[in-house]
C-alpha positions as a Python dict, from the first residue, in 0.01 Angstrom:
ca = {
    (1, 'M'): (0, 0, 0),
    (2, 'N'): (-48, -291, -241),
    (3, 'R'): (-160, -247, -604),
    (4, 'T'): (-519, -358, -539),
    (5, 'T'): (-558, -116, -251),
    (6, 'L'): (-412, 156, -471),
    (7, 'L'): (-652, 68, -756),
    (8, 'K'): (-946, 74, -516),
    (9, 'S'): (-848, 413, -378),
    (10, 'I'): (-794, 555, -727),
    (11, 'G'): (-1128, 412, -841),
    (12, 'A'): (-1301, 550, -531),
    (13, 'G'): (-1136, 888, -592),
    (14, 'V'): (-1260, 897, -953),
    (15, 'V'): (-1614, 809, -844),
    (16, 'A'): (-1606, 1059, -556),
    (17, 'F'): (-1474, 1334, -784),
    (18, 'S'): (-1744, 1268, -1043),
    (19, 'L'): (-2013, 1273, -774),
    (20, 'L'): (-1887, 1604, -634),
    (21, 'S'): (-1855, 1771, -973),
    (22, 'S'): (-2183, 1655, -1125),
    (23, 'P'): (-2408, 1453, -893),
    (24, 'V'): (-2710, 1425, -1122),
    (25, 'E'): (-2507, 1320, -1425),
    (26, 'A'): (-2302, 1066, -1227),
    (27, 'T'): (-2616, 912, -1075),
    (28, 'V'): (-2801, 898, -1407),
    (29, 'N'): (-2510, 763, -1612),
    (30, 'A'): (-2348, 518, -1368),
    (31, 'I'): (-2408, 151, -1450),
    (32, 'S'): (-2395, -129, -1194),
    (33, 'L'): (-2212, -438, -1311),
    (34, 'V'): (-2158, -782, -1167),
    (35, 'V'): (-1837, -955, -1269),
    (36, 'R'): (-1859, -1331, -1218),
    (37, 'V'): (-1525, -1508, -1214),
    (38, 'D'): (-1531, -1884, -1279),
    (39, 'N'): (-1267, -2156, -1230),
    (40, 'V'): (-1151, -1996, -905),
    (41, 'Q'): (-925, -2203, -681),
    (42, 'S'): (-1148, -2218, -373),
    (43, 'G'): (-950, -2114, -67),
    (44, 'G'): (-661, -2014, -293),
    (45, 'G'): (-643, -1646, -203),
    (46, 'P'): (-859, -1346, -294),
    (47, 'V'): (-974, -1271, -648),
    (48, 'R'): (-903, -917, -763),
    (49, 'V'): (-1077, -743, -1053),
    (50, 'A'): (-994, -408, -1211),
    (51, 'M'): (-1208, -234, -1475),
    (52, 'F'): (-1047, -4, -1732),
    (53, 'D'): (-1159, 217, -2018),
    (54, 'S'): (-957, 258, -2337),
    (55, 'S'): (-751, 547, -2205),
    (56, 'S'): (-658, 371, -1880),
    (57, 'W'): (-604, 12, -1998),
    (58, 'L'): (-388, -166, -1737),
    (59, 'G'): (-301, 164, -1574),
    (60, 'R'): (-547, 353, -1354),
    (61, 'A'): (-858, 147, -1292),
    (62, 'V'): (-1200, 302, -1340),
    (63, 'D'): (-1321, 74, -1058),
    (64, 'A'): (-1185, -231, -878),
    (65, 'G'): (-1294, -495, -632),
    (66, 'E'): (-1184, -797, -436),
    (67, 'A'): (-1364, -1114, -322),
    (68, 'D'): (-1261, -1405, -106),
    (69, 'A'): (-1224, -1728, -299),
    (70, 'T'): (-1485, -1926, -107),
    (71, 'A'): (-1622, -2117, -408),
    (72, 'A'): (-1537, -2208, -769),
    (73, 'S'): (-1719, -1889, -878),
    (74, 'V'): (-1717, -1548, -715),
    (75, 'R'): (-1915, -1233, -791),
    (76, 'L'): (-1794, -877, -756),
    (77, 'N'): (-1996, -557, -791),
    (78, 'L'): (-1839, -276, -991),
    (79, 'T'): (-1968, 52, -1131),
    (80, 'A'): (-1905, 182, -1481),
    (81, 'P'): (-1923, 562, -1492),
    (82, 'S'): (-2123, 562, -1817),
    (83, 'V'): (-2218, 363, -2125),
    (84, 'G'): (-1907, 254, -2312),
    (85, 'R'): (-1645, -11, -2369),
    (86, 'Y'): (-1455, -148, -2070),
    (87, 'G'): (-1195, -418, -2020),
    (88, 'F'): (-1148, -628, -1708),
    (89, 'A'): (-823, -772, -1573),
    (90, 'I'): (-853, -1038, -1305),
    (91, 'Y'): (-606, -1235, -1097),
    (92, 'Q'): (-616, -1460, -795),
    (93, 'D'): (-361, -1371, -530),
    (94, 'A'): (-278, -1734, -453),
    (95, 'N'): (-6, -1658, -199),
    (96, 'R'): (-191, -1357, -53),
    (97, 'D'): (102, -1118, -89),
    (98, 'G'): (-103, -837, -246),
    (99, 'R'): (57, -847, -592),
    (100, 'L'): (58, -1044, -914),
    (101, 'N'): (366, -1263, -901),
    (102, 'R'): (566, -1336, -1215),
    (103, 'N'): (840, -1578, -1316),
    (104, 'I'): (1186, -1478, -1435),
    (105, 'V'): (1063, -1402, -1789),
    (106, 'G'): (770, -1196, -1664),
    (107, 'L'): (484, -1441, -1710),
    (108, 'P'): (226, -1453, -1430),
    (109, 'T'): (264, -1741, -1185),
    (110, 'E'): (-83, -1686, -1038),
    (111, 'P'): (-417, -1732, -1219),
    (112, 'V'): (-488, -1442, -1457),
    (113, 'A'): (-780, -1374, -1690),
    (114, 'F'): (-914, -1093, -1905),
    (115, 'S'): (-1263, -1008, -2019),
    (116, 'N'): (-1391, -1118, -2359),
    (117, 'G'): (-1168, -1428, -2341),
    (118, 'A'): (-861, -1221, -2434),
    (119, 'V'): (-540, -1420, -2390),
    (120, 'I'): (-182, -1339, -2295),
    (121, 'R'): (55, -1393, -2586),
    (122, 'F'): (374, -1187, -2582),
    (123, 'G'): (238, -956, -2316),
    (124, 'P'): (-107, -859, -2197),
    (125, 'P'): (-390, -846, -2450),
    (126, 'S'): (-486, -518, -2614),
    (127, 'F'): (-782, -319, -2490),
    (128, 'Q'): (-963, -398, -2817),
    (129, 'D'): (-929, -772, -2749),
    (130, 'A'): (-1055, -747, -2391),
    (131, 'A'): (-1321, -477, -2426),
    (132, 'V'): (-1690, -546, -2376),
    (133, 'H'): (-1972, -301, -2440),
    (134, 'V'): (-2157, -188, -2128),
    (135, 'S'): (-2488, -12, -2178),
    (136, 'A'): (-2708, -137, -1893),
    (137, 'A'): (-2681, -319, -1562),
    (138, 'S'): (-2552, -665, -1650),
    (139, 'E'): (-2328, -954, -1556),
    (140, 'T'): (-1995, -1017, -1725),
    (141, 'V'): (-1846, -1366, -1693),
    (142, 'V'): (-1470, -1422, -1699),
    (143, 'S'): (-1304, -1760, -1645),
    (144, 'F'): (-957, -1843, -1529),
    (145, 'P'): (-795, -2095, -1766),
    (146, 'Q'): (-796, -2448, -1631),
}
């Protein structure tokens, strides 16, 4: 099972658990989001997005999605469990091997981006740098560097 599939199943499990334990609260508090990813290499492999809260940053995704790179921009639908701050990590699986490839020093060799314009310096950005406030259905735009 590749990382994206794992993130999707974890995200689906979290959503399913919250629906089973408190259906009214989950329905009332869940927020639909659209993540638009720009500067996509059309035909260059699927774009994968994972959404995290502060306690799960770059670990277990709150929700995740994947879209085929059929244009320079793609849109993915995600669901935030409630109002709060969330960070998004995105990569394009250029060689379609199901994982983010890295060079010998650990830097990504495939397009990578984070919400809020957060950049990779000596490792991934902090949650505080990538976090955006989500309080209502909205669209978040993230661009791969050119």
